[in-house]
Amino acid sequence: MIVGHRFDRTIMREYDIRGIVGKNLTTADALALGRSLGTIAAGRNGQLAVVGYDGRHSSPILEEELCRGLASSGMYVLRVGLVPSPGLYFASKVLKADVAVMVTGSHNPSEYNGFKMMVENRPFYGEQIQDLRELALRGIWREARGGVMDIGAIVSGYVTRMMRDYTSRKGLKIVWDPGNGSAAPSTIALAKVMPGEHYIINDEVDGTFPNHHPDPTVPENLVQLQEAVAEAEADIGIAFDGDGDRIGVVDSQGRILWGDQLLAILSRDVLRNVPGASIIADVKASQMLFDEVARLGGDPVMAPTGHSIIKSEMAKREAPLAGEMSGHIFFADKYYGYDDALYTAVRLINYLVVSGQSIDELRDELPQVVNTPEIRIDVDESRKFAIVEEIKERLSQTDADVNDIDGVRVNENGGWWLIRASNTQNALVVRCEAEDESSLENLKGRVKEQFNLSGVNVDF
């Protein structure tokens, strides 16, 4: 009798696998994942896997079982140790791996962990993850002798590659905050070789994240960085999430620059190198960004939210730059096309030095609009997609200007409002943007009206 493995359905997310360790994510899951990915890769004549892990306390044991599963299916596994996710992606690209897996809980609380995956150096997501779940359930795994080898962290090579695209001999006064995450060793190494004056806070890897939660899209998580920038009288502050694939930035005045603002600034540099190129942003991004890309002569493209979706869309359109409000920034201009917060920092700092403009000046040059941050409305998992469909159906009976590539984004009275289902949390995501505060309040009222019609009471 064939005995397979049953993954908890709730951990099989759209872009990765993620759950609470000891509750719905276990070492047995890691082993089954390794066996399943190895079987999938073998079916494509794959043999080589690279595996890395973040600084969470549960990561080493999950990584060990994952590697055991991969090897049992005939894969030769190279372990790169404690690295940020983009460091693992870098190793996969350089080594031309058939499978790459990062053990990480990303920006989730410390009790979480999970796996980000690539097969043939392309994102492994969506239906592929659900197909993997079915394969594991059947338990028809390949059995062959593989092997596991520790090659150690690849931080030196990773930092050297990033610095290849730093063209100036000058630098800035910078405060870095890797947030006690797995990007800390790479941040320290980067600061040693980059010109300028560098201060690093929260530079010890600690999976409990003792100083603040490692999510740079939440303003309170940037307070410590803002204070350090003020104390050092620094030019800029840069923060990373728990696994180094999302960036947060504050200027010398402590003002936060969101993902769409960063993308608008970086587009100036990229569109000089690749005139007329497509620049991709997710559906949550400001209209300011799309208008700015068009003004610079680029082709602005709106895409569904999700780092795996963005990577795939970039490859299809041969786009040199893409980004999300969540701080995922993807460079294919001179780089590999995956989301890398450290490389984004290198390119941003280099552009500031070469252009001779401060991040404050560039921020102030952007068109000024009034908008909300991302607002998350907790709803039951079973209702979140249904509510979006209900809203979409109601709007289809009106003359509303709706973009439904990911949820519903409605253009209205010179602004817009968005409601979409989160693919990583039991929540609906809301964002509104308008020309002034009064118009913004009106748009927020339209959102509340739609929620009320679907039986959800909200107050924001």
Short mmCIF file of C-alpha atoms in Angstrom, two decimals:
data_model
loop_
_atom_site.label_atom_id
_atom_site.label_comp_id
_atom_site.label_asym_id
_atom_site.label_seq_id
_atom_site.Cartn_x
_atom_site.Cartn_y
_atom_site.Cartn_z
CA MET A 1 0.00 0.00 0.00
CA ILE A 2 1.36 3.40 -1.03
CA VAL A 3 1.44 5.86 1.85
CA GLY A 4 1.60 9.49 0.86
CA HIS A 5 1.61 12.72 2.83
CA ARG A 6 -1.27 15.10 3.45
CA PHE A 7 -0.29 18.77 3.63
CA ASP A 8 -2.66 21.02 5.56
CA ARG A 9 -4.51 22.81 2.77
CA THR A 10 -4.20 26.19 4.52
CA ILE A 11 -0.40 26.26 4.25
CA MET A 12 -0.38 25.77 0.47
CA ARG A 13 -0.51 29.45 -0.48
CA GLU A 14 -0.58 31.07 -3.90
CA TYR A 15 3.13 31.95 -3.95
CA ASP A 16 4.72 29.69 -1.35
CA ILE A 17 4.12 27.31 1.53
CA ARG A 18 3.71 28.99 4.91
CA GLY A 19 2.30 28.00 8.29
CA ILE A 20 2.76 27.89 12.05
CA VAL A 21 5.49 25.48 13.09
CA GLY A 22 4.20 22.61 15.19
CA LYS A 23 0.59 23.44 14.37
CA ASN A 24 0.03 23.14 10.63
CA LEU A 25 3.66 23.02 9.45
CA THR A 26 5.97 20.19 10.52
CA THR A 27 9.24 18.47 9.70
CA ALA A 28 7.17 15.78 7.96
CA ASP A 29 5.96 18.50 5.59
CA ALA A 30 9.56 19.48 4.86
CA LEU A 31 10.51 15.89 4.10
CA ALA A 32 7.49 15.36 1.83
CA LEU A 33 8.17 18.65 0.07
CA GLY A 34 11.73 17.56 -0.69
CA ARG A 35 10.57 14.19 -2.02
CA SER A 36 7.86 15.81 -4.14
CA LEU A 37 10.05 18.57 -5.61
CA GLY A 38 12.78 16.04 -6.32
CA THR A 39 10.29 13.83 -8.15
CA ILE A 40 9.03 16.78 -10.20
CA ALA A 41 12.58 17.84 -11.08
CA ALA A 42 13.62 14.31 -12.00
CA GLY A 43 10.73 14.18 -14.44
CA ARG A 44 12.42 17.10 -16.21
CA ASN A 45 15.87 15.47 -16.04
CA GLY A 46 16.87 17.71 -13.14
CA GLN A 47 19.64 16.69 -10.75
CA LEU A 48 20.89 19.75 -8.85
CA ALA A 49 19.15 21.53 -5.97
CA VAL A 50 20.28 24.46 -3.82
CA VAL A 51 18.79 25.13 -0.39
CA GLY A 52 19.11 28.03 2.03
CA TYR A 53 17.38 29.10 5.24
CA ASP A 54 16.59 32.18 7.28
CA GLY A 55 17.30 33.03 10.91
CA ARG A 56 14.19 31.54 12.51
CA HIS A 57 14.83 28.98 15.21
CA SER A 58 12.81 26.35 13.36
CA SER A 59 14.62 26.83 10.05
CA PRO A 60 17.64 24.51 10.49
CA ILE A 61 15.60 21.38 11.28
CA LEU A 62 13.14 22.10 8.48
CA GLU A 63 16.06 22.62 6.11
CA GLU A 64 17.65 19.34 7.18
CA GLU A 65 14.49 17.33 6.48
CA LEU A 66 13.92 19.14 3.20
CA CYS A 67 17.42 18.23 2.03
CA ARG A 68 16.91 14.62 3.11
CA GLY A 69 13.74 14.44 1.02
CA LEU A 70 15.42 15.93 -2.04
CA ALA A 71 18.38 13.54 -1.78
CA SER A 72 16.09 10.51 -1.38
CA SER A 73 14.64 11.27 -4.81
CA GLY A 74 18.07 11.33 -6.44
CA MET A 75 18.84 15.05 -6.23
CA TYR A 76 22.32 16.36 -5.45
CA VAL A 77 21.74 19.09 -2.88
CA LEU A 78 24.05 22.04 -2.25
CA ARG A 79 23.36 23.69 1.10
CA VAL A 80 24.26 27.40 1.17
CA GLY A 81 23.29 27.91 4.80
CA LEU A 82 21.96 31.10 6.38
CA VAL A 83 21.24 33.61 3.60
CA PRO A 84 18.59 36.12 2.55
CA SER A 85 16.14 34.80 -0.03
CA PRO A 86 17.74 36.77 -2.89
CA GLY A 87 21.09 35.27 -1.88
CA LEU A 88 19.57 31.83 -2.43
CA TYR A 89 18.15 32.98 -5.78
CA PHE A 90 21.61 34.27 -6.73
CA ALA A 91 23.16 30.89 -5.94
CA SER A 92 20.50 29.16 -8.01
CA LYS A 93 21.18 31.39 -11.01
CA VAL A 94 24.95 31.09 -10.81
CA LEU A 95 24.93 27.33 -10.23
CA LYS A 96 22.13 26.79 -12.81
CA ALA A 97 20.19 24.71 -10.29
CA ASP A 98 17.18 22.66 -11.31
CA VAL A 99 15.48 23.27 -7.95
CA ALA A 100 15.96 26.05 -5.39
CA VAL A 101 14.22 26.21 -2.03
CA MET A 102 14.46 28.87 0.65
CA VAL A 103 13.26 27.92 4.13
CA THR A 104 11.74 31.15 5.40
CA GLY A 105 8.74 32.67 7.11
CA SER A 106 9.50 35.94 5.31
CA HIS A 107 7.90 38.85 7.22
CA ASN A 108 5.53 36.71 9.28
CA PRO A 109 5.79 36.48 13.09
CA SER A 110 8.49 34.24 14.57
CA GLU A 111 6.21 31.22 15.10
CA TYR A 112 5.72 30.96 11.33
CA ASN A 113 7.95 29.35 8.75
CA GLY A 114 7.67 28.10 5.21
CA PHE A 115 9.26 27.53 1.81
CA LYS A 116 9.79 29.65 -1.29
CA MET A 117 10.50 27.55 -4.37
CA MET A 118 11.90 27.77 -7.88
CA VAL A 119 12.11 25.03 -10.51
CA GLU A 120 14.40 25.55 -13.50
CA ASN A 121 15.03 29.05 -12.14
CA ARG A 122 11.40 30.03 -12.62
CA PRO A 123 8.85 30.73 -9.88
CA PHE A 124 6.98 27.67 -8.63
CA TYR A 125 3.53 28.89 -7.60
CA GLY A 126 -0.23 28.80 -8.07
CA GLU A 127 -1.54 25.58 -9.58
CA GLN A 128 1.94 24.07 -9.40
CA ILE A 129 1.79 24.17 -5.60
CA GLN A 130 -1.63 22.55 -5.61
CA ASP A 131 -0.38 19.87 -8.03
CA LEU A 132 2.52 19.21 -5.65
CA ARG A 133 0.02 18.70 -2.84
CA GLU A 134 -1.80 16.08 -4.90
CA LEU A 135 1.48 14.35 -5.80
CA ALA A 136 2.41 14.12 -2.13
CA LEU A 137 -1.02 12.78 -1.26
CA ARG A 138 -0.59 9.95 -3.78
CA GLY A 139 2.91 9.26 -2.49
CA ILE A 140 4.28 8.24 -5.88
CA TRP A 141 7.76 9.55 -5.24
CA ARG A 142 10.92 8.75 -7.12
CA GLU A 143 13.41 6.78 -5.05
CA ALA A 144 17.07 7.08 -5.99
CA ARG A 145 20.38 7.81 -4.32
CA GLY A 146 21.34 11.46 -4.28
CA GLY A 147 23.61 13.41 -1.97
CA VAL A 148 23.96 16.49 0.20
CA MET A 149 26.96 18.82 0.39
CA ASP A 150 27.52 21.92 2.51
CA ILE A 151 29.08 24.67 0.42
CA GLY A 152 28.56 27.35 3.05
CA ALA A 153 27.07 30.80 2.78
CA ILE A 154 27.66 32.57 -0.51
CA VAL A 155 27.59 36.06 0.98
CA SER A 156 30.97 37.12 -0.44
CA GLY A 157 30.10 36.23 -4.02
CA TYR A 158 26.62 37.69 -3.66
CA VAL A 159 27.90 41.05 -2.38
CA THR A 160 30.65 41.15 -5.02
CA ARG A 161 28.05 40.66 -7.76
CA MET A 162 25.82 43.42 -6.39
CA MET A 163 28.69 45.88 -6.14
CA ARG A 164 29.55 45.32 -9.80
CA ASP A 165 26.69 47.73 -10.55
CA TYR A 166 27.79 50.39 -8.09
CA THR A 167 29.60 52.75 -10.46
CA SER A 168 30.59 55.65 -8.21
CA ARG A 169 33.55 56.02 -5.91
CA LYS A 170 31.52 58.23 -3.62
CA GLY A 171 28.92 57.26 -1.08
CA LEU A 172 26.32 58.54 1.38
CA LYS A 173 25.75 58.49 5.11
CA ILE A 174 23.41 55.52 5.51
CA VAL A 175 21.62 53.78 8.38
CA TRP A 176 20.80 50.15 7.65
CA ASP A 177 18.25 48.02 9.50
CA PRO A 178 18.15 44.34 8.50
CA GLY A 179 15.73 43.79 11.39
CA ASN A 180 17.62 40.86 12.99
CA GLY A 181 16.76 38.88 9.85
CA SER A 182 18.83 36.69 7.56
CA ALA A 183 19.92 39.72 5.49
CA ALA A 184 22.05 40.95 8.41
CA PRO A 185 25.36 39.21 7.45
CA SER A 186 25.01 40.37 3.83
CA THR A 187 24.21 43.91 4.99
CA ILE A 188 27.35 43.99 7.13
CA ALA A 189 29.45 42.70 4.21
CA LEU A 190 27.88 45.21 1.82
CA ALA A 191 28.53 48.15 4.15
CA LYS A 192 32.22 47.17 4.39
CA VAL A 193 32.81 47.52 0.65
CA MET A 194 30.43 50.35 -0.32
CA PRO A 195 31.84 53.90 -0.20
CA GLY A 196 30.30 56.20 2.37
CA GLU A 197 29.56 56.23 6.09
CA HIS A 198 27.49 53.34 7.37
CA TYR A 199 25.58 52.62 10.58
CA ILE A 200 23.85 49.27 11.10
CA ILE A 201 21.19 48.56 13.71
CA ASN A 202 19.64 45.18 14.57
CA ASP A 203 22.55 43.43 12.87
CA GLU A 204 22.49 40.18 14.88
CA VAL A 205 20.40 37.38 13.40
CA ASP A 206 17.68 36.52 15.91
CA GLY A 207 14.60 34.59 14.84
CA THR A 208 12.53 36.06 17.67
CA PHE A 209 12.93 39.55 16.15
CA PRO A 210 13.42 41.22 19.54
CA ASN A 211 13.49 44.86 18.39
CA HIS A 212 10.59 45.10 15.98
CA HIS A 213 8.60 42.95 13.60
CA PRO A 214 10.53 42.52 10.31
CA ASP A 215 7.97 44.06 7.95
CA PRO A 216 9.10 47.43 6.51
CA THR A 217 5.68 48.22 5.06
CA VAL A 218 4.28 48.88 8.54
CA PRO A 219 5.17 52.41 9.75
CA GLU A 220 5.72 51.45 13.39
CA ASN A 221 8.40 48.98 12.31
CA LEU A 222 10.39 51.89 10.85
CA VAL A 223 10.33 54.10 13.95
CA GLN A 224 13.68 52.80 15.21
CA LEU A 225 15.23 53.45 11.79
CA GLN A 226 13.77 56.96 11.68
CA GLU A 227 15.25 57.72 15.10
CA ALA A 228 18.66 56.36 14.07
CA VAL A 229 18.65 58.44 10.86
CA ALA A 230 17.89 61.57 12.87
CA GLU A 231 20.58 60.81 15.45
CA ALA A 232 23.24 60.12 12.81
CA GLU A 233 22.05 63.00 10.59
CA ALA A 234 22.11 60.44 7.80
CA ASP A 235 21.15 60.95 4.18
CA ILE A 236 18.91 57.89 4.04
CA GLY A 237 17.70 54.90 6.06
CA ILE A 238 17.16 51.47 4.54
CA ALA A 239 15.31 48.53 6.11
CA PHE A 240 14.79 44.93 5.03
CA ASP A 241 12.20 42.32 5.93
CA GLY A 242 12.94 38.99 7.60
CA ASP A 243 14.44 37.36 4.52
CA GLY A 244 15.75 40.37 2.60
CA ASP A 245 13.47 40.44 -0.43
CA ARG A 246 11.45 43.55 0.60
CA ILE A 247 12.81 47.03 1.17
CA GLY A 248 11.72 50.00 3.25
CA VAL A 249 13.23 53.47 2.87
CA VAL A 250 13.10 56.70 4.89
CA ASP A 251 14.64 60.00 3.82
CA SER A 252 16.79 62.31 5.95
CA GLN A 253 13.64 63.84 7.45
CA GLY A 254 12.33 60.42 8.44
CA ARG A 255 9.61 60.41 5.79
CA ILE A 256 8.72 56.95 4.47
CA LEU A 257 8.99 56.23 0.76
CA TRP A 258 6.56 53.51 -0.27
CA GLY A 259 7.14 50.88 -2.93
CA ASP A 260 5.46 52.82 -5.73
CA GLN A 261 7.44 55.97 -4.93
CA LEU A 262 10.70 54.01 -5.00
CA LEU A 263 9.72 52.45 -8.30
CA ALA A 264 8.98 55.89 -9.78
CA ILE A 265 12.45 57.11 -8.76
CA LEU A 266 14.24 53.98 -9.95
CA SER A 267 12.39 54.21 -13.28
CA ARG A 268 14.36 57.38 -14.05
CA ASP A 269 17.60 55.43 -13.94
CA VAL A 270 16.35 52.35 -15.77
CA LEU A 271 14.55 54.18 -18.58
CA ARG A 272 17.76 56.05 -19.39
CA ASN A 273 19.40 52.67 -19.95
CA VAL A 274 16.41 51.06 -21.69
CA PRO A 275 14.28 53.78 -23.33
CA GLY A 276 10.65 52.90 -23.91
CA ALA A 277 10.77 49.77 -21.77
CA SER A 278 7.85 48.29 -19.86
CA ILE A 279 7.81 49.04 -16.12
CA ILE A 280 5.46 46.76 -14.18
CA ALA A 281 3.70 47.56 -10.91
CA ASP A 282 0.99 45.77 -8.99
CA VAL A 283 -2.64 46.80 -8.80
CA LYS A 284 -2.14 48.51 -5.42
CA ALA A 285 0.31 51.07 -6.82
CA SER A 286 -0.48 54.77 -7.12
CA GLN A 287 -1.71 56.20 -10.41
CA MET A 288 1.13 58.67 -9.89
CA LEU A 289 3.60 55.87 -10.69
CA PHE A 290 1.93 54.82 -13.94
CA ASP A 291 1.68 58.46 -15.05
CA GLU A 292 5.31 59.09 -14.13
CA VAL A 293 6.56 56.07 -16.11
CA ALA A 294 4.60 57.29 -19.14
CA ARG A 295 6.02 60.82 -18.71
CA LEU A 296 9.53 59.33 -18.73
CA GLY A 297 8.79 57.58 -22.02
CA GLY A 298 8.24 54.12 -20.57
CA ASP A 299 5.38 51.68 -20.96
CA PRO A 300 3.51 51.43 -17.63
CA VAL A 301 1.94 48.01 -17.00
CA MET A 302 -0.47 47.18 -14.17
CA ALA A 303 -0.32 43.56 -12.97
CA PRO A 304 -1.90 41.42 -10.25
CA THR A 305 -0.19 41.47 -6.87
CA GLY A 306 2.24 38.64 -6.10
CA HIS A 307 6.00 38.30 -6.44
CA SER A 308 5.78 35.10 -8.49
CA ILE A 309 3.23 36.67 -10.85
CA ILE A 310 5.38 39.77 -11.25
CA LYS A 311 8.48 37.70 -12.09
CA SER A 312 6.57 35.76 -14.72
CA GLU A 313 5.10 38.93 -16.22
CA MET A 314 8.58 40.49 -16.36
CA ALA A 315 9.96 37.54 -18.29
CA LYS A 316 7.04 37.58 -20.72
CA ARG A 317 7.38 41.31 -21.45
CA GLU A 318 11.18 41.46 -21.10
CA ALA A 319 10.64 44.28 -18.61
CA PRO A 320 13.79 45.63 -16.93
CA LEU A 321 12.07 46.78 -13.71
CA ALA A 322 9.00 45.93 -11.67
CA GLY A 323 7.74 46.39 -8.15
CA GLU A 324 4.98 46.09 -5.61
CA MET A 325 3.62 48.32 -2.87
CA SER A 326 4.86 45.65 -0.44
CA GLY A 327 8.48 46.62 -1.15
CA HIS A 328 9.34 43.80 -3.54
CA ILE A 329 11.46 45.44 -6.28
CA PHE A 330 12.64 43.38 -9.26
CA PHE A 331 15.58 44.36 -11.46
CA ALA A 332 16.25 42.67 -14.79
CA ASP A 333 18.25 45.69 -15.94
CA LYS A 334 21.83 44.44 -15.47
CA TYR A 335 20.54 41.82 -12.99
CA TYR A 336 18.55 38.58 -12.79
CA GLY A 337 14.91 39.66 -12.58
CA TYR A 338 14.05 38.49 -9.06
CA ASP A 339 13.09 40.54 -6.01
CA ASP A 340 16.21 41.60 -4.15
CA ALA A 341 16.01 44.34 -1.52
CA LEU A 342 19.79 44.57 -1.05
CA TYR A 343 20.45 44.96 -4.77
CA THR A 344 17.65 47.54 -4.95
CA ALA A 345 19.44 49.47 -2.20
CA VAL A 346 22.69 49.34 -4.18
CA ARG A 347 21.02 50.68 -7.32
CA LEU A 348 19.11 53.36 -5.42
CA ILE A 349 22.17 54.63 -3.57
CA ASN A 350 24.24 54.62 -6.76
CA TYR A 351 21.55 56.64 -8.55
CA LEU A 352 21.43 59.20 -5.75
CA VAL A 353 25.20 59.65 -5.80
CA VAL A 354 25.49 59.82 -9.60
CA SER A 355 22.49 62.15 -10.03
CA GLY A 356 23.64 64.42 -7.24
CA GLN A 357 20.10 64.57 -5.85
CA SER A 358 19.04 63.57 -2.37
CA ILE A 359 16.26 61.08 -1.76
CA ASP A 360 14.36 63.98 -0.14
CA GLU A 361 14.55 66.05 -3.33
CA LEU A 362 13.49 63.16 -5.54
CA ARG A 363 10.56 62.39 -3.26
CA ASP A 364 9.41 66.01 -3.38
CA GLU A 365 9.63 66.07 -7.19
CA LEU A 366 7.06 63.29 -7.49
CA PRO A 367 3.44 64.34 -8.09
CA GLN A 368 1.74 64.68 -4.71
CA VAL A 369 -1.48 62.75 -4.16
CA VAL A 370 -3.53 61.82 -1.10
CA ASN A 371 -3.96 58.13 -0.38
CA THR A 372 -4.44 55.56 2.31
CA PRO A 373 -1.85 52.94 3.22
CA GLU A 374 -2.79 49.33 2.61
CA ILE A 375 -5.74 48.65 4.91
CA ARG A 376 -6.32 45.02 5.84
CA ILE A 377 -9.81 43.90 6.80
CA ASP A 378 -9.82 40.52 8.56
CA VAL A 379 -12.43 38.15 7.14
CA ASP A 380 -13.01 34.43 7.22
CA GLU A 381 -10.91 32.52 4.69
CA SER A 382 -14.06 31.01 3.21
CA ARG A 383 -15.53 34.48 2.51
CA LYS A 384 -12.66 36.61 1.26
CA PHE A 385 -12.83 35.67 -2.44
CA ALA A 386 -16.64 35.45 -2.36
CA ILE A 387 -16.93 39.02 -1.11
CA VAL A 388 -14.78 40.28 -3.99
CA GLU A 389 -16.96 38.38 -6.47
CA GLU A 390 -20.10 39.88 -4.92
CA ILE A 391 -18.69 43.39 -5.28
CA LYS A 392 -17.61 42.68 -8.84
CA GLU A 393 -21.08 41.44 -9.72
CA ARG A 394 -22.77 44.51 -8.22
CA LEU A 395 -20.44 46.87 -10.08
CA SER A 396 -21.06 45.04 -13.36
CA GLN A 397 -24.66 46.27 -13.15
CA THR A 398 -23.46 49.89 -13.12
CA ASP A 399 -21.39 52.11 -15.41
CA ALA A 400 -18.41 52.07 -13.00
CA ASP A 401 -14.91 52.12 -14.55
CA VAL A 402 -13.58 48.82 -13.15
CA ASN A 403 -10.24 47.08 -13.56
CA ASP A 404 -10.68 43.49 -12.35
CA ILE A 405 -7.27 41.93 -13.01
CA ASP A 406 -6.88 41.42 -9.26
CA GLY A 407 -9.94 42.19 -7.17
CA VAL A 408 -11.74 45.39 -8.17
CA ARG A 409 -9.98 48.69 -8.78
CA VAL A 410 -12.49 51.42 -9.56
CA ASN A 411 -11.57 54.75 -11.15
CA GLU A 412 -13.86 57.44 -9.78
CA ASN A 413 -13.85 61.26 -9.56
CA GLY A 414 -10.18 61.67 -10.46
CA GLY A 415 -9.08 58.95 -8.00
CA TRP A 416 -9.54 55.25 -7.41
CA TRP A 417 -10.36 52.64 -4.80
CA LEU A 418 -9.36 48.99 -4.57
CA ILE A 419 -10.65 45.90 -2.81
CA ARG A 420 -8.79 42.63 -3.34
CA ALA A 421 -8.38 39.34 -1.49
CA SER A 422 -5.00 38.71 0.10
CA ASN A 423 -3.35 35.52 -1.11
CA THR A 424 -1.26 35.21 2.04
CA GLN A 425 -3.65 36.19 4.86
CA ASN A 426 -7.31 35.81 5.82
CA ALA A 427 -7.96 39.39 4.83
CA LEU A 428 -9.25 41.79 2.22
CA VAL A 429 -6.89 44.57 1.18
CA VAL A 430 -8.20 48.10 0.64
CA ARG A 431 -6.50 51.15 -0.81
CA CYS A 432 -7.89 54.53 -1.92
CA GLU A 433 -6.28 57.50 -3.68
CA ALA A 434 -7.65 60.95 -4.51
CA GLU A 435 -6.64 64.50 -5.31
CA ASP A 436 -7.54 65.87 -1.88
CA GLU A 437 -8.68 64.78 1.57
CA SER A 438 -12.35 65.48 0.94
CA SER A 439 -12.37 63.32 -2.20
CA LEU A 440 -10.47 60.61 -0.35
CA GLU A 441 -13.15 60.47 2.34
CA ASN A 442 -15.79 60.09 -0.35
CA LEU A 443 -13.93 57.15 -1.89
CA LYS A 444 -13.52 55.52 1.51
CA GLY A 445 -17.27 55.87 1.92
CA ARG A 446 -17.79 54.01 -1.36
CA VAL A 447 -15.62 51.16 -0.08
CA LYS A 448 -17.52 50.97 3.21
CA GLU A 449 -20.77 50.89 1.29
CA GLN A 450 -19.63 47.85 -0.69
CA PHE A 451 -18.48 46.06 2.46
CA ASN A 452 -21.80 46.76 4.18
CA LEU A 453 -23.69 45.33 1.20
CA SER A 454 -21.71 42.12 1.67
CA GLY A 455 -22.43 41.99 5.42
CA VAL A 456 -19.03 43.25 6.63
CA ASN A 457 -18.87 46.22 8.99
CA VAL A 458 -15.66 48.22 8.66
CA ASP A 459 -14.30 51.40 10.22
CA PHE A 460 -11.20 53.07 8.80
#
